[in-house]
Amino acid sequence: MPEASNSSRARFITFEGGEGVGKSTQIKRLQQNLERRAINVVRTREPGGTPKAEAIRSFILQGRSESWGPGAEAVLFAAARLDHVNQLIAPNLRNGTWVLSDRFHDSTRAYQGLTGGVDDKLIAGLESLALDGNTPDLTIVLDMDPDAAFKRVADRAIEDGLALTGDRFEKEEIEWHKRLREGFLAIAKENPDRCVVIEAAQSENALEAAIWAVVSQRFPELLEGSPA
Ligand code: Z5A
């Protein structure tokens, strides 16, 4: 079968950043914007996205692997990713469906590597094993001050009538979250062809427009046939 031309092939876009920066909100809006243009899209998340990866997600986020240390957790995230890539991401891309993932390999680099102190070589080895060439075409890094992002998460808990108990990572100290933010910015700087940093401390509508501007500029085929 002939390969899809570059402009018509399905794209893989990931969203990254700290907690509460608006990844889940914006990935849904991007999905809607793409579907309005008749693009087939699957939205997924990490850790998770397949039944086996979701089982690993529950295990980690309940804190059951915390005492094993960041190296072992990096291996667990990679095991979840391997299944996610093999069962969901790669098959969809092959079938012409765009894939949007709420977090992907940069989260392992930032959380377990740059913030958790896991050796670069281990992170790189796990990455090459789990991705098997399925590197994102575009990574949107939503960036904002962790104090402000935490306020959003706290407000969400109040709105939902929940106590702000937090999962395993949300319980870390604010200084840790500041290092995490620097980690994501460093990853973006090292990968300028793939990553775009967007200021996340703006309204949901303004952020949606900023993300669409980046996506449509990166993939101009999306605007083909659109009214001027
Ligand atoms: N992790 C890891 O360590 N290593 C890895 O390899 C991977 C993950 C893949 C998964 O958590 C955890 O796993 C994560 C990293 C670690 N650490 N934590 N925690 P998760 O998936 O449960 O959580 P998250 O990814 O951090 O998502 P989140 O906390 O839900 O945040 P978000 O998706 O970025 O934000 P949101 O849900 O869209 O918005 C948060 C609230 O703000 C909500 O009430 C919104 O209505 C509100 N919001 C959103 N946008 C705005 C704007 N623009 N203005 C005002 N308010 C807004």
PDB file of C-alpha atoms and ligand atoms in Angstrom:
ATOM      1  CA  MET A   1       0.000   0.000   0.000  1.00  0.00           C
ATOM      2  CA  PRO A   2       1.418   3.469  -0.865  1.00  0.00           C
ATOM      3  CA  GLU A   3       2.466   5.551   2.156  1.00  0.00           C
ATOM      4  CA  ALA A   4       0.282   8.541   3.077  1.00  0.00           C
ATOM      5  CA  SER A   5       1.823  11.792   1.872  1.00  0.00           C
ATOM      6  CA  ASN A   6       3.384  13.870   4.628  1.00  0.00           C
ATOM      7  CA  SER A   7       0.502  16.357   4.634  1.00  0.00           C
ATOM      8  CA  SER A   8      -2.205  13.698   4.988  1.00  0.00           C
ATOM      9  CA  ARG A   9      -0.622  11.404   7.532  1.00  0.00           C
ATOM     10  CA  ALA A  10      -2.096  11.168  11.016  1.00  0.00           C
ATOM     11  CA  ARG A  11      -0.313  13.220  13.673  1.00  0.00           C
ATOM     12  CA  PHE A  12       0.645  12.413  17.227  1.00  0.00           C
ATOM     13  CA  ILE A  13       0.340  15.359  19.632  1.00  0.00           C
ATOM     14  CA  THR A  14       1.154  15.261  23.343  1.00  0.00           C
ATOM     15  CA  PHE A  15       0.341  17.702  26.149  1.00  0.00           C
ATOM     16  CA  GLU A  16       2.778  18.115  29.018  1.00  0.00           C
ATOM     17  CA  GLY A  17       3.267  20.269  32.113  1.00  0.00           C
ATOM     18  CA  GLY A  18       2.716  20.229  35.864  1.00  0.00           C
ATOM     19  CA  GLU A  19      -0.540  19.577  37.669  1.00  0.00           C
ATOM     20  CA  GLY A  20      -3.501  21.883  37.134  1.00  0.00           C
ATOM     21  CA  VAL A  21      -2.072  23.743  34.128  1.00  0.00           C
ATOM     22  CA  GLY A  22      -5.106  22.835  32.006  1.00  0.00           C
ATOM     23  CA  LYS A  23      -3.932  19.856  29.929  1.00  0.00           C
ATOM     24  CA  SER A  24      -7.166  17.843  30.235  1.00  0.00           C
ATOM     25  CA  THR A  25      -9.339  20.885  29.499  1.00  0.00           C
ATOM     26  CA  GLN A  26      -7.347  21.890  26.435  1.00  0.00           C
ATOM     27  CA  ILE A  27      -6.838  18.439  24.955  1.00  0.00           C
ATOM     28  CA  LYS A  28     -10.648  18.049  24.780  1.00  0.00           C
ATOM     29  CA  ARG A  29     -10.951  21.420  23.061  1.00  0.00           C
ATOM     30  CA  LEU A  30      -8.254  20.500  20.546  1.00  0.00           C
ATOM     31  CA  GLN A  31     -10.057  17.233  19.835  1.00  0.00           C
ATOM     32  CA  GLN A  32     -13.266  19.190  19.111  1.00  0.00           C
ATOM     33  CA  ASN A  33     -11.415  21.644  16.871  1.00  0.00           C
ATOM     34  CA  LEU A  34      -9.914  18.793  14.855  1.00  0.00           C
ATOM     35  CA  GLU A  35     -13.198  16.885  14.623  1.00  0.00           C
ATOM     36  CA  ARG A  36     -14.902  20.026  13.280  1.00  0.00           C
ATOM     37  CA  ARG A  37     -12.471  19.693  10.375  1.00  0.00           C
ATOM     38  CA  ALA A  38     -13.498  16.066   9.849  1.00  0.00           C
ATOM     39  CA  ILE A  39     -10.249  14.675  11.297  1.00  0.00           C
ATOM     40  CA  ASN A  40     -10.527  11.296  13.039  1.00  0.00           C
ATOM     41  CA  VAL A  41      -9.088  11.721  16.515  1.00  0.00           C
ATOM     42  CA  VAL A  42      -8.512   9.513  19.527  1.00  0.00           C
ATOM     43  CA  ARG A  43      -7.831  11.174  22.880  1.00  0.00           C
ATOM     44  CA  THR A  44      -5.895   9.234  25.479  1.00  0.00           C
ATOM     45  CA  ARG A  45      -3.817   9.740  28.606  1.00  0.00           C
ATOM     46  CA  GLU A  46      -0.750   8.531  30.493  1.00  0.00           C
ATOM     47  CA  PRO A  47      -0.255   6.648  32.560  1.00  0.00           C
ATOM     48  CA  GLY A  48      -3.156   4.710  31.089  1.00  0.00           C
ATOM     49  CA  GLY A  49      -5.021   4.491  27.815  1.00  0.00           C
ATOM     50  CA  THR A  50      -5.346   0.672  27.721  1.00  0.00           C
ATOM     51  CA  PRO A  51      -6.697  -1.729  30.376  1.00  0.00           C
ATOM     52  CA  LYS A  52      -3.212  -2.962  31.357  1.00  0.00           C
ATOM     53  CA  ALA A  53      -1.767   0.562  31.475  1.00  0.00           C
ATOM     54  CA  GLU A  54      -4.766   1.767  33.529  1.00  0.00           C
ATOM     55  CA  ALA A  55      -4.061  -1.015  36.046  1.00  0.00           C
ATOM     56  CA  ILE A  56      -0.470   0.252  36.363  1.00  0.00           C
ATOM     57  CA  ARG A  57      -1.830   3.812  36.714  1.00  0.00           C
ATOM     58  CA  SER A  58      -4.016   2.850  39.696  1.00  0.00           C
ATOM     59  CA  PHE A  59      -1.129   1.008  41.320  1.00  0.00           C
ATOM     60  CA  ILE A  60       1.245   3.990  41.040  1.00  0.00           C
ATOM     61  CA  LEU A  61      -1.195   6.809  41.845  1.00  0.00           C
ATOM     62  CA  GLN A  62      -2.444   4.995  44.953  1.00  0.00           C
ATOM     63  CA  GLY A  63       1.147   5.265  46.185  1.00  0.00           C
ATOM     64  CA  ARG A  64       1.768   1.521  46.180  1.00  0.00           C
ATOM     65  CA  SER A  65       5.106   1.833  44.325  1.00  0.00           C
ATOM     66  CA  GLU A  66       6.306   4.960  46.139  1.00  0.00           C
ATOM     67  CA  SER A  67       8.686   3.093  48.456  1.00  0.00           C
ATOM     68  CA  TRP A  68      10.269   1.329  45.461  1.00  0.00           C
ATOM     69  CA  GLY A  69      11.826   4.663  44.399  1.00  0.00           C
ATOM     70  CA  PRO A  70      11.791   6.713  41.182  1.00  0.00           C
ATOM     71  CA  GLY A  71      13.922   4.201  39.205  1.00  0.00           C
ATOM     72  CA  ALA A  72      11.418   1.378  39.648  1.00  0.00           C
ATOM     73  CA  GLU A  73       8.547   3.795  39.012  1.00  0.00           C
ATOM     74  CA  ALA A  74      10.211   4.879  35.747  1.00  0.00           C
ATOM     75  CA  VAL A  75      10.196   1.200  34.721  1.00  0.00           C
ATOM     76  CA  LEU A  76       6.497   0.910  35.636  1.00  0.00           C
ATOM     77  CA  PHE A  77       5.583   4.012  33.624  1.00  0.00           C
ATOM     78  CA  ALA A  78       7.564   2.565  30.691  1.00  0.00           C
ATOM     79  CA  ALA A  79       5.751  -0.791  30.973  1.00  0.00           C
ATOM     80  CA  ALA A  80       2.418   1.051  30.817  1.00  0.00           C
ATOM     81  CA  ARG A  81       3.687   3.095  27.845  1.00  0.00           C
ATOM     82  CA  LEU A  82       4.851   0.023  25.948  1.00  0.00           C
ATOM     83  CA  ASP A  83       1.319  -1.422  26.042  1.00  0.00           C
ATOM     84  CA  HIS A  84      -0.232   1.975  25.275  1.00  0.00           C
ATOM     85  CA  VAL A  85       1.986   2.458  22.209  1.00  0.00           C
ATOM     86  CA  ASN A  86       1.545  -1.102  20.918  1.00  0.00           C
ATOM     87  CA  GLN A  87      -2.175  -1.427  21.510  1.00  0.00           C
ATOM     88  CA  LEU A  88      -3.514   2.064  20.952  1.00  0.00           C
ATOM     89  CA  ILE A  89      -1.123   4.739  19.675  1.00  0.00           C
ATOM     90  CA  ALA A  90       0.712   2.970  16.827  1.00  0.00           C
ATOM     91  CA  PRO A  91      -2.374   1.163  15.411  1.00  0.00           C
ATOM     92  CA  ASN A  92      -4.406   4.385  15.328  1.00  0.00           C
ATOM     93  CA  LEU A  93      -1.648   6.356  13.632  1.00  0.00           C
ATOM     94  CA  ARG A  94      -1.275   3.571  11.062  1.00  0.00           C
ATOM     95  CA  ASN A  95      -5.026   3.724  10.365  1.00  0.00           C
ATOM     96  CA  GLY A  96      -4.943   7.479   9.787  1.00  0.00           C
ATOM     97  CA  THR A  97      -6.392   8.524  13.155  1.00  0.00           C
ATOM     98  CA  TRP A  98      -4.725  11.421  14.938  1.00  0.00           C
ATOM     99  CA  VAL A  99      -3.697  10.655  18.536  1.00  0.00           C
ATOM    100  CA  LEU A 100      -3.768  13.258  21.327  1.00  0.00           C
ATOM    101  CA  SER A 101      -2.191  12.138  24.591  1.00  0.00           C
ATOM    102  CA  ASP A 102      -2.521  13.866  27.965  1.00  0.00           C
ATOM    103  CA  ARG A 103       1.114  13.295  29.059  1.00  0.00           C
ATOM    104  CA  PHE A 104       3.649  10.924  27.445  1.00  0.00           C
ATOM    105  CA  HIS A 105       7.387  10.228  27.660  1.00  0.00           C
ATOM    106  CA  ASP A 106       8.389  13.784  28.652  1.00  0.00           C
ATOM    107  CA  SER A 107       6.563  13.219  31.957  1.00  0.00           C
ATOM    108  CA  THR A 108       8.961  10.372  32.765  1.00  0.00           C
ATOM    109  CA  ARG A 109      11.903  12.579  31.795  1.00  0.00           C
ATOM    110  CA  ALA A 110      10.617  15.435  33.975  1.00  0.00           C
ATOM    111  CA  TYR A 111       9.171  13.581  37.006  1.00  0.00           C
ATOM    112  CA  GLN A 112      11.421  10.542  37.387  1.00  0.00           C
ATOM    113  CA  GLY A 113      14.498  11.868  35.531  1.00  0.00           C
ATOM    114  CA  LEU A 114      15.105  15.585  36.074  1.00  0.00           C
ATOM    115  CA  THR A 115      13.141  15.855  39.347  1.00  0.00           C
ATOM    116  CA  GLY A 116      13.444  12.305  40.699  1.00  0.00           C
ATOM    117  CA  GLY A 117      17.149  11.921  39.899  1.00  0.00           C
ATOM    118  CA  VAL A 118      16.908   8.765  37.757  1.00  0.00           C
ATOM    119  CA  ASP A 119      19.939   8.332  35.529  1.00  0.00           C
ATOM    120  CA  ASP A 120      19.644   9.707  31.959  1.00  0.00           C
ATOM    121  CA  LYS A 121      20.808   6.411  30.475  1.00  0.00           C
ATOM    122  CA  LEU A 122      18.005   4.451  32.148  1.00  0.00           C
ATOM    123  CA  ILE A 123      15.420   7.038  31.064  1.00  0.00           C
ATOM    124  CA  ALA A 124      16.761   6.998  27.476  1.00  0.00           C
ATOM    125  CA  GLY A 125      16.824   3.174  27.348  1.00  0.00           C
ATOM    126  CA  LEU A 126      13.253   2.873  28.614  1.00  0.00           C
ATOM    127  CA  GLU A 127      12.155   5.532  26.169  1.00  0.00           C
ATOM    128  CA  SER A 128      13.606   3.799  23.145  1.00  0.00           C
ATOM    129  CA  LEU A 129      12.068   0.486  24.261  1.00  0.00           C
ATOM    130  CA  ALA A 130       8.580   1.875  24.895  1.00  0.00           C
ATOM    131  CA  LEU A 131       8.304   4.360  22.030  1.00  0.00           C
ATOM    132  CA  ASP A 132       9.857   2.165  19.328  1.00  0.00           C
ATOM    133  CA  GLY A 133      10.044   5.191  17.018  1.00  0.00           C
ATOM    134  CA  ASN A 134       6.617   6.618  17.909  1.00  0.00           C
ATOM    135  CA  THR A 135       7.928  10.043  18.904  1.00  0.00           C
ATOM    136  CA  PRO A 136       5.263  12.771  19.022  1.00  0.00           C
ATOM    137  CA  ASP A 137       5.065  15.134  16.028  1.00  0.00           C
ATOM    138  CA  LEU A 138       4.281  18.007  18.375  1.00  0.00           C
ATOM    139  CA  THR A 139       4.413  18.443  22.161  1.00  0.00           C
ATOM    140  CA  ILE A 140       2.568  21.331  23.758  1.00  0.00           C
ATOM    141  CA  VAL A 141       4.098  22.254  27.115  1.00  0.00           C
ATOM    142  CA  LEU A 142       1.634  24.261  29.193  1.00  0.00           C
ATOM    143  CA  ASP A 143       3.625  26.395  31.576  1.00  0.00           C
ATOM    144  CA  MET A 144       2.522  28.309  34.652  1.00  0.00           C
ATOM    145  CA  ASP A 145       3.561  29.115  38.183  1.00  0.00           C
ATOM    146  CA  PRO A 146       2.825  26.026  40.353  1.00  0.00           C
ATOM    147  CA  ASP A 147       1.238  28.143  43.116  1.00  0.00           C
ATOM    148  CA  ALA A 148      -1.394  29.406  40.679  1.00  0.00           C
ATOM    149  CA  ALA A 149      -1.902  25.929  39.215  1.00  0.00           C
ATOM    150  CA  PHE A 150      -2.438  24.519  42.724  1.00  0.00           C
ATOM    151  CA  LYS A 151      -5.104  27.113  43.360  1.00  0.00           C
ATOM    152  CA  ARG A 152      -6.952  25.817  40.302  1.00  0.00           C
ATOM    153  CA  VAL A 153      -6.722  22.237  41.584  1.00  0.00           C
ATOM    154  CA  ALA A 154      -7.926  23.345  45.049  1.00  0.00           C
ATOM    155  CA  ASP A 155     -10.853  25.290  43.523  1.00  0.00           C
ATOM    156  CA  ARG A 156     -11.775  22.209  41.468  1.00  0.00           C
ATOM    157  CA  ALA A 157     -11.833  20.085  44.660  1.00  0.00           C
ATOM    158  CA  ILE A 158     -14.085  22.667  46.386  1.00  0.00           C
ATOM    159  CA  GLU A 159     -16.417  22.796  43.356  1.00  0.00           C
ATOM    160  CA  ASP A 160     -16.606  19.001  43.311  1.00  0.00           C
ATOM    161  CA  GLY A 161     -17.234  18.937  47.076  1.00  0.00           C
ATOM    162  CA  LEU A 162     -14.092  16.854  47.609  1.00  0.00           C
ATOM    163  CA  ALA A 163     -11.350  17.177  50.195  1.00  0.00           C
ATOM    164  CA  LEU A 164      -8.013  18.083  48.553  1.00  0.00           C
ATOM    165  CA  THR A 165      -6.292  14.847  49.457  1.00  0.00           C
ATOM    166  CA  GLY A 166      -4.171  14.643  46.304  1.00  0.00           C
ATOM    167  CA  ASP A 167      -2.577  11.631  44.663  1.00  0.00           C
ATOM    168  CA  ARG A 168       0.967  10.448  45.149  1.00  0.00           C
ATOM    169  CA  PHE A 169       2.537  13.323  43.122  1.00  0.00           C
ATOM    170  CA  GLU A 170       0.202  16.134  44.179  1.00  0.00           C
ATOM    171  CA  LYS A 171       1.465  15.646  47.751  1.00  0.00           C
ATOM    172  CA  GLU A 172       5.020  16.743  46.891  1.00  0.00           C
ATOM    173  CA  GLU A 173       6.305  20.085  48.259  1.00  0.00           C
ATOM    174  CA  ILE A 174       5.960  23.283  46.236  1.00  0.00           C
ATOM    175  CA  GLU A 175       9.767  23.518  45.741  1.00  0.00           C
ATOM    176  CA  TRP A 176       9.617  20.093  44.091  1.00  0.00           C
ATOM    177  CA  HIS A 177       6.926  21.378  41.711  1.00  0.00           C
ATOM    178  CA  LYS A 178       9.072  24.404  40.884  1.00  0.00           C
ATOM    179  CA  ARG A 179      11.941  22.061  39.905  1.00  0.00           C
ATOM    180  CA  LEU A 180       9.492  20.047  37.860  1.00  0.00           C
ATOM    181  CA  ARG A 181       8.458  23.184  35.972  1.00  0.00           C
ATOM    182  CA  GLU A 182      12.121  23.942  35.219  1.00  0.00           C
ATOM    183  CA  GLY A 183      12.485  20.326  34.040  1.00  0.00           C
ATOM    184  CA  PHE A 184       9.694  20.676  31.460  1.00  0.00           C
ATOM    185  CA  LEU A 185      11.147  23.994  30.260  1.00  0.00           C
ATOM    186  CA  ALA A 186      14.588  22.368  29.883  1.00  0.00           C
ATOM    187  CA  ILE A 187      13.090  19.490  27.847  1.00  0.00           C
ATOM    188  CA  ALA A 188      11.347  22.001  25.567  1.00  0.00           C
ATOM    189  CA  LYS A 189      14.590  23.919  25.098  1.00  0.00           C
ATOM    190  CA  GLU A 190      16.452  20.749  24.161  1.00  0.00           C
ATOM    191  CA  ASN A 191      13.760  19.740  21.657  1.00  0.00           C
ATOM    192  CA  PRO A 192      12.811  22.953  19.868  1.00  0.00           C
ATOM    193  CA  ASP A 193      11.591  21.172  16.713  1.00  0.00           C
ATOM    194  CA  ARG A 194       9.067  19.110  18.656  1.00  0.00           C
ATOM    195  CA  CYS A 195       8.078  21.183  21.704  1.00  0.00           C
ATOM    196  CA  VAL A 196       6.244  24.495  21.971  1.00  0.00           C
ATOM    197  CA  VAL A 197       5.845  26.189  25.357  1.00  0.00           C
ATOM    198  CA  ILE A 198       2.578  28.084  25.866  1.00  0.00           C
ATOM    199  CA  GLU A 199       1.770  30.361  28.806  1.00  0.00           C
ATOM    200  CA  ALA A 200      -1.082  28.574  30.580  1.00  0.00           C
ATOM    201  CA  ALA A 201      -2.144  31.400  32.914  1.00  0.00           C
ATOM    202  CA  GLN A 202      -4.752  32.753  30.536  1.00  0.00           C
ATOM    203  CA  SER A 203      -8.468  32.133  30.061  1.00  0.00           C
ATOM    204  CA  GLU A 204      -9.591  28.773  28.691  1.00  0.00           C
ATOM    205  CA  ASN A 205     -10.735  30.444  25.435  1.00  0.00           C
ATOM    206  CA  ALA A 206      -7.501  32.400  24.977  1.00  0.00           C
ATOM    207  CA  LEU A 207      -5.436  29.276  25.649  1.00  0.00           C
ATOM    208  CA  GLU A 208      -7.520  27.265  23.187  1.00  0.00           C
ATOM    209  CA  ALA A 209      -6.863  29.917  20.513  1.00  0.00           C
ATOM    210  CA  ALA A 210      -3.126  29.958  21.267  1.00  0.00           C
ATOM    211  CA  ILE A 211      -2.959  26.159  20.982  1.00  0.00           C
ATOM    212  CA  TRP A 212      -4.941  26.148  17.732  1.00  0.00           C
ATOM    213  CA  ALA A 213      -2.584  28.781  16.286  1.00  0.00           C
ATOM    214  CA  VAL A 214       0.386  26.515  17.046  1.00  0.00           C
ATOM    215  CA  VAL A 215      -1.265  23.327  15.758  1.00  0.00           C
ATOM    216  CA  SER A 216      -2.552  24.861  12.529  1.00  0.00           C
ATOM    217  CA  GLN A 217       0.764  26.533  11.830  1.00  0.00           C
ATOM    218  CA  ARG A 218       2.607  23.248  12.414  1.00  0.00           C
ATOM    219  CA  PHE A 219       0.175  21.254  10.257  1.00  0.00           C
ATOM    220  CA  PRO A 220      -0.999  23.667   7.529  1.00  0.00           C
ATOM    221  CA  GLU A 221      -2.997  20.897   5.864  1.00  0.00           C
ATOM    222  CA  LEU A 222      -5.626  21.616   8.562  1.00  0.00           C
ATOM    223  CA  LEU A 223      -6.377  24.981   6.956  1.00  0.00           C
ATOM    224  CA  GLU A 224      -6.584  23.670   3.380  1.00  0.00           C
ATOM    225  CA  GLY A 225     -10.048  24.445   2.069  1.00  0.00           C
ATOM    226  CA  SER A 226     -10.888  26.733   5.038  1.00  0.00           C
ATOM    227  CA  PRO A 227     -12.431  30.109   4.182  1.00  0.00           C
ATOM    228  CA  ALA A 228      -9.786  32.896   4.231  1.00  0.00           C
TER     229      ALA A 228
HETATM  230  N1  Z5A B   1       3.507  10.811  35.890  1.00  0.00           N
HETATM  231  C1  Z5A B   1       4.842  10.523  36.112  1.00  0.00           C
HETATM  232  O1  Z5A B   1       5.353  10.764  37.199  1.00  0.00           O
HETATM  233  N2  Z5A B   1       5.571   9.953  35.119  1.00  0.00           N
HETATM  234  C2  Z5A B   1       5.050   9.650  33.909  1.00  0.00           C
HETATM  235  O2  Z5A B   1       5.751   9.121  33.027  1.00  0.00           O
HETATM  236  C3  Z5A B   1       3.665   9.982  33.669  1.00  0.00           C
HETATM  237  C4  Z5A B   1       2.929  10.555  34.683  1.00  0.00           C
HETATM  238  C5  Z5A B   1       3.051   9.675  32.342  1.00  0.00           C
HETATM  239  C6  Z5A B   1      -0.788  11.614  36.586  1.00  0.00           C
HETATM  240  O3  Z5A B   1      -1.686  12.448  37.142  1.00  0.00           O
HETATM  241  C7  Z5A B   1       0.455  11.717  37.447  1.00  0.00           C
HETATM  242  O4  Z5A B   1       1.415  10.781  36.992  1.00  0.00           O
HETATM  243  C8  Z5A B   1       1.055  13.087  37.274  1.00  0.00           C
HETATM  244  C9  Z5A B   1       2.458  12.844  36.775  1.00  0.00           C
HETATM  245  C10 Z5A B   1       2.699  11.401  36.973  1.00  0.00           C
HETATM  246  N3  Z5A B   1       1.187  13.752  38.508  1.00  0.00           N
HETATM  247  N4  Z5A B   1       0.307  14.234  39.178  1.00  0.00           N
HETATM  248  N5  Z5A B   1      -0.446  14.636  39.931  1.00  0.00           N
HETATM  249  P1  Z5A B   1      -3.060  12.879  36.532  1.00  0.00           P
HETATM  250  O5  Z5A B   1      -3.188  12.432  35.126  1.00  0.00           O
HETATM  251  O6  Z5A B   1      -4.120  12.439  37.477  1.00  0.00           O
HETATM  252  O7  Z5A B   1      -2.952  14.429  36.753  1.00  0.00           O
HETATM  253  P2  Z5A B   1      -2.409  15.601  35.874  1.00  0.00           P
HETATM  254  O8  Z5A B   1      -1.910  15.112  34.573  1.00  0.00           O
HETATM  255  O9  Z5A B   1      -1.456  16.369  36.656  1.00  0.00           O
HETATM  256  O10 Z5A B   1      -3.768  16.408  35.593  1.00  0.00           O
HETATM  257  P3  Z5A B   1      -4.597  17.475  36.410  1.00  0.00           P
HETATM  258  O11 Z5A B   1      -4.161  17.709  37.795  1.00  0.00           O
HETATM  259  O12 Z5A B   1      -6.024  17.076  36.230  1.00  0.00           O
HETATM  260  O13 Z5A B   1      -4.302  18.801  35.657  1.00  0.00           O
HETATM  261  P4  Z5A B   1      -4.553  19.319  34.158  1.00  0.00           P
HETATM  262  O14 Z5A B   1      -5.118  18.230  33.308  1.00  0.00           O
HETATM  263  O15 Z5A B   1      -3.324  19.954  33.679  1.00  0.00           O
HETATM  264  O16 Z5A B   1      -5.642  20.446  34.361  1.00  0.00           O
HETATM  265  P5  Z5A B   1      -7.255  20.454  34.113  1.00  0.00           P
HETATM  266  O17 Z5A B   1      -7.843  19.221  34.746  1.00  0.00           O
HETATM  267  O18 Z5A B   1      -7.564  20.749  32.717  1.00  0.00           O
HETATM  268  O19 Z5A B   1      -7.616  21.742  34.972  1.00  0.00           O
HETATM  269  C11 Z5A B   1      -7.452  21.792  36.378  1.00  0.00           C
HETATM  270  C12 Z5A B   1      -8.552  22.734  36.974  1.00  0.00           C
HETATM  271  O20 Z5A B   1      -8.335  24.053  36.487  1.00  0.00           O
HETATM  272  C13 Z5A B   1      -9.989  22.377  36.551  1.00  0.00           C
HETATM  273  O21 Z5A B   1     -10.853  22.679  37.598  1.00  0.00           O
HETATM  274  C14 Z5A B   1     -10.264  23.271  35.374  1.00  0.00           C
HETATM  275  O22 Z5A B   1     -11.632  23.566  35.218  1.00  0.00           O
HETATM  276  C15 Z5A B   1      -9.464  24.505  35.745  1.00  0.00           C
HETATM  277  N6  Z5A B   1      -8.925  25.200  34.569  1.00  0.00           N
HETATM  278  C16 Z5A B   1      -8.440  24.628  33.438  1.00  0.00           C
HETATM  279  N7  Z5A B   1      -8.008  25.579  32.577  1.00  0.00           N
HETATM  280  C17 Z5A B   1      -8.214  26.767  33.199  1.00  0.00           C
HETATM  281  C18 Z5A B   1      -7.972  28.120  32.811  1.00  0.00           C
HETATM  282  N8  Z5A B   1      -7.417  28.425  31.627  1.00  0.00           N
HETATM  283  N9  Z5A B   1      -8.270  29.102  33.687  1.00  0.00           N
HETATM  284  C19 Z5A B   1      -8.817  28.788  34.894  1.00  0.00           C
HETATM  285  N10 Z5A B   1      -9.103  27.534  35.321  1.00  0.00           N
HETATM  286  C20 Z5A B   1      -8.791  26.537  34.486  1.00  0.00           C
END
